[in-house]
Coordinates of C-alpha atoms in Angstrom, one line a residue:
M1 CA 0.0 0.0 0.0
N2 CA 1.1 3.5 -0.7
E3 CA 1.3 5.4 2.6
N4 CA -0.2 8.5 1.0
N5 CA -3.3 6.5 0.1
K6 CA -6.3 5.5 2.1
Y7 CA -8.0 2.2 1.4
P8 CA -11.6 2.4 2.8
I9 CA -13.1 -0.6 4.6
A10 CA -15.4 -2.5 2.3
Q11 CA -19.1 -1.8 2.5
A12 CA -21.4 -4.5 3.9
S13 CA -23.1 -5.1 0.5
K14 CA -19.8 -6.2 -1.0
R15 CA -18.8 -8.4 1.9
I16 CA -22.2 -10.2 2.0
L17 CA -22.4 -10.6 -1.7
S18 CA -18.9 -12.1 -2.0
R19 CA -19.6 -14.5 0.9
C20 CA -22.9 -15.6 -0.7
L21 CA -21.3 -16.2 -4.1
D22 CA -18.4 -18.0 -2.4
F23 CA -20.8 -20.3 -0.6
L24 CA -22.8 -20.9 -3.8
L25 CA -19.7 -21.9 -5.6
C26 CA -18.7 -24.3 -2.8
F27 CA -22.2 -25.6 -2.6
I28 CA -22.2 -26.6 -6.3
V29 CA -18.8 -28.3 -6.0
I30 CA -19.8 -30.1 -2.8
I31 CA -23.2 -31.3 -4.1
S32 CA -21.6 -32.6 -7.3
L33 CA -19.0 -34.6 -5.3
D34 CA -21.7 -35.8 -2.9
I35 CA -23.8 -37.1 -5.7
G36 CA -20.8 -39.0 -7.0
V37 CA -20.1 -40.5 -3.6
V38 CA -23.8 -41.5 -3.0
F39 CA -24.3 -43.2 -6.3
A40 CA -20.8 -44.6 -6.9
G41 CA -20.9 -48.3 -7.5
E42 CA -24.6 -48.6 -6.9
K43 CA -26.7 -50.6 -9.3
N44 CA -29.9 -49.2 -7.8
I45 CA -29.6 -45.5 -7.2
Y46 CA -32.4 -45.5 -4.7
N47 CA -30.2 -47.6 -2.3
G48 CA -27.4 -45.1 -2.6
L49 CA -27.6 -44.1 1.1
E50 CA -27.8 -47.6 2.5
Y51 CA -24.0 -47.6 3.0
T52 CA -23.8 -45.2 5.9
W53 CA -20.0 -45.0 5.8
K54 CA -20.5 -42.7 2.8
Y55 CA -21.8 -40.0 5.2
S56 CA -18.4 -39.7 6.8
I57 CA -16.9 -39.2 3.3
M58 CA -19.4 -36.5 2.5
G59 CA -18.7 -34.8 5.9
L60 CA -14.9 -34.9 5.2
M61 CA -15.4 -33.4 1.7
L62 CA -17.6 -30.6 3.1
I63 CA -14.9 -29.4 5.6
F64 CA -12.1 -30.1 3.0
I65 CA -13.6 -28.0 0.3
H66 CA -14.5 -25.1 2.6
F67 CA -11.0 -25.2 4.2
L68 CA -9.4 -25.3 0.8
Y69 CA -11.4 -22.4 -0.5
F70 CA -11.7 -20.1 2.5
I71 CA -8.3 -20.8 4.2
I72 CA -5.8 -22.1 1.7
I73 CA -6.6 -19.9 -1.3
P74 CA -6.5 -16.6 0.7
L75 CA -3.4 -17.9 2.5
V76 CA -1.6 -18.4 -0.9
N77 CA -2.7 -15.2 -2.7
K78 CA -2.8 -13.0 0.4
K79 CA -5.9 -11.3 -1.1
G80 CA -9.0 -13.3 -0.4
T81 CA -11.4 -15.7 -2.0
L82 CA -12.1 -15.7 -5.7
F83 CA -15.2 -13.5 -5.3
N84 CA -13.4 -11.2 -2.9
I85 CA -10.9 -10.5 -5.8
A86 CA -13.7 -10.3 -8.4
L87 CA -15.6 -7.7 -6.3
K88 CA -12.3 -5.8 -5.7
I89 CA -12.1 -6.3 -2.0
N90 CA -9.0 -7.7 -0.3
I91 CA -8.1 -9.0 3.1
F92 CA -5.9 -6.7 5.3
N93 CA -4.0 -8.6 8.0
E94 CA -3.5 -6.2 10.9
K95 CA -1.2 -8.5 13.0
K96 CA 1.2 -11.4 12.4
N97 CA 0.3 -15.0 11.9
Y98 CA -1.8 -14.8 8.8
F99 CA -2.9 -18.4 9.0
L100 CA -4.1 -18.2 12.6
N101 CA -6.0 -15.0 11.8
L102 CA -7.7 -16.7 8.8
I103 CA -8.8 -19.6 11.1
K104 CA -10.2 -17.1 13.6
K105 CA -12.0 -15.2 10.7
E106 CA -13.7 -18.4 9.5
L107 CA -14.2 -20.1 12.8
F108 CA -17.8 -19.1 13.3
L109 CA -18.6 -18.7 9.6
F110 CA -18.0 -22.3 8.6
L111 CA -15.4 -24.2 10.6
A112 CA -17.5 -24.8 13.7
F113 CA -20.6 -25.7 11.7
D114 CA -18.7 -28.0 9.4
F115 CA -17.0 -29.7 12.4
I116 CA -20.4 -30.4 13.9
V117 CA -21.7 -31.8 10.6
L118 CA -18.5 -34.0 10.4
C119 CA -19.1 -35.4 13.9
I120 CA -22.8 -36.2 12.9
S121 CA -21.7 -37.9 9.7
I122 CA -19.1 -40.0 11.6
I123 CA -21.7 -41.1 14.1
V124 CA -24.1 -42.0 11.3
S125 CA -21.4 -44.1 9.6
F126 CA -21.4 -46.4 12.6
L127 CA -25.2 -47.0 12.4
D128 CA -27.1 -49.2 10.0
G129 CA -29.2 -47.7 7.2
D130 CA -32.5 -47.3 9.1
M131 CA -30.9 -46.1 12.4
G132 CA -28.7 -43.6 10.5
I133 CA -31.7 -42.1 8.7
K134 CA -33.7 -42.0 12.0
F135 CA -30.8 -40.2 13.7
I136 CA -30.6 -37.6 10.9
N137 CA -34.4 -37.1 11.0
E138 CA -34.2 -36.5 14.7
I139 CA -31.7 -33.8 14.1
M140 CA -33.5 -32.2 11.2
N141 CA -36.8 -32.1 13.1
F142 CA -35.3 -30.2 16.0
S143 CA -37.0 -32.4 18.5
F144 CA -35.4 -31.0 21.7
F145 CA -35.5 -33.7 24.3
N146 CA -39.1 -34.8 23.4
K147 CA -37.9 -38.3 24.4
F148 CA -35.4 -39.2 27.0
D149 CA -33.6 -42.1 25.4
N150 CA -29.9 -41.8 24.5
F151 CA -30.8 -41.6 20.8
S152 CA -32.9 -38.4 21.0
I153 CA -30.7 -36.8 23.7
Y154 CA -27.6 -37.0 21.4
A155 CA -29.7 -35.7 18.5
S156 CA -30.9 -32.8 20.7
I157 CA -27.3 -31.9 21.7
F158 CA -26.4 -31.6 18.0
N159 CA -29.6 -29.6 17.5
L160 CA -28.5 -27.1 20.1
L161 CA -25.0 -26.8 18.7
L162 CA -26.3 -26.2 15.2
V163 CA -28.7 -23.6 16.4
F164 CA -25.9 -21.9 18.3
C165 CA -23.8 -21.8 15.1
C166 CA -26.7 -20.4 13.1
C167 CA -27.4 -17.7 15.7
F168 CA -23.8 -16.7 15.7
I169 CA -23.7 -16.5 11.9
F170 CA -26.9 -14.4 12.0
Y171 CA -25.3 -12.1 14.6
I172 CA -22.2 -11.7 12.3
L173 CA -24.5 -10.8 9.4
V174 CA -26.4 -8.2 11.3
N175 CA -23.3 -6.7 12.8
T176 CA -21.7 -6.5 9.3
I177 CA -24.8 -4.7 8.0
F178 CA -24.8 -2.1 10.8
C179 CA -21.0 -1.7 10.6
S180 CA -20.8 -1.1 6.8
R181 CA -17.5 0.6 6.0
R182 CA -16.4 0.2 9.6
H183 CA -14.6 -2.5 11.6
T184 CA -17.0 -5.3 12.5
W185 CA -16.9 -7.6 15.5
L186 CA -15.4 -10.3 13.3
D187 CA -12.6 -7.8 12.2
Y188 CA -11.6 -7.2 15.8
F189 CA -11.7 -10.9 16.7
S190 CA -9.7 -12.1 13.7
N191 CA -7.4 -9.1 13.4
M192 CA -8.4 -8.9 9.7
T193 CA -10.6 -6.7 7.7
M194 CA -11.8 -6.3 4.2
Y195 CA -11.0 -3.2 2.2
N196 CA -11.7 -1.8 -1.2
I197 CA -8.6 -2.1 -3.4
K198 CA -9.5 1.2 -5.1
S199 CA -7.5 3.7 -3.0
Y200 CA -8.1 7.4 -2.5
N201 CA -5.1 9.6 -2.6
I202 CA -5.2 12.1 0.2
K203 CA -2.9 15.1 0.0
I204 CA -1.3 15.5 3.4
K205 CA 0.5 18.6 4.4
K206 CA 4.1 18.4 5.5
N207 CA 4.9 17.9 9.2
V208 CA 1.5 16.4 9.8
T209 CA 1.5 13.0 11.5
K210 CA -1.2 10.6 10.4
N211 CA -2.8 8.9 13.4
H212 CA -4.6 6.2 11.6
N213 CA -3.8 2.7 10.3
L214 CA -4.5 1.5 6.8
P215 CA -7.0 0.5 5.8
G216 CA -9.4 2.5 7.8
Q217 CA -12.6 4.4 7.7
I218 CA -12.4 7.6 5.7
S219 CA -13.1 10.6 8.0
I220 CA -15.3 13.5 7.2
E221 CA -12.2 15.7 6.8
D222 CA -10.9 13.3 4.2
L223 CA -14.1 13.3 2.4
K224 CA -13.9 17.1 2.1
E225 CA -10.4 16.8 0.7
L226 CA -11.7 14.2 -1.8
K227 CA -14.1 16.7 -3.2
K228 CA -11.2 19.1 -4.0
I229 CA -9.2 16.5 -5.9

């Protein structure tokens, strides 16, 4: 970055749009792979889910694709995901340990959720076909402790964990909307933020010390200066 330039924090619309497009791309890839796993080697496609060990493969693919896309790709290019780059917003790492900060950035957006799904898929892989389907239905129906057998209790625990993850994702979404062009809670937690790569050159007088870090929110005084350029 040019020290005479300011790079404004990305607006909420770009952050949310890029995340939605990223998840859509990953969803298409994951679903395509899952279909291949479900029906691979099956003469009767309607019996594709009888082999419950396939659930663990699907769970592993889920977390692998997300980890590859949201962690490895930004770690390599030091910019962000494919749609971050397409929408001209990049990651700014405010502190050292880029990899750890990426993990913290994605922890509540997909890592925690995917890990829970992976645990569910591994448990199902040890059950027979009917029991596996029943366990998944218990989780999908959100039947919180309506029975008090071990089966429904474990399903309810996973219910609560998934609900917690969804609530946290919703909080991050709302916080991002209300903190458009400003640092969000996730930015502070991960020591990373998203900024527009289009910079604004601010003419600074000599002997004036800048008291801000880049990127950062453009102040009212800076906006006034922009009108003069």
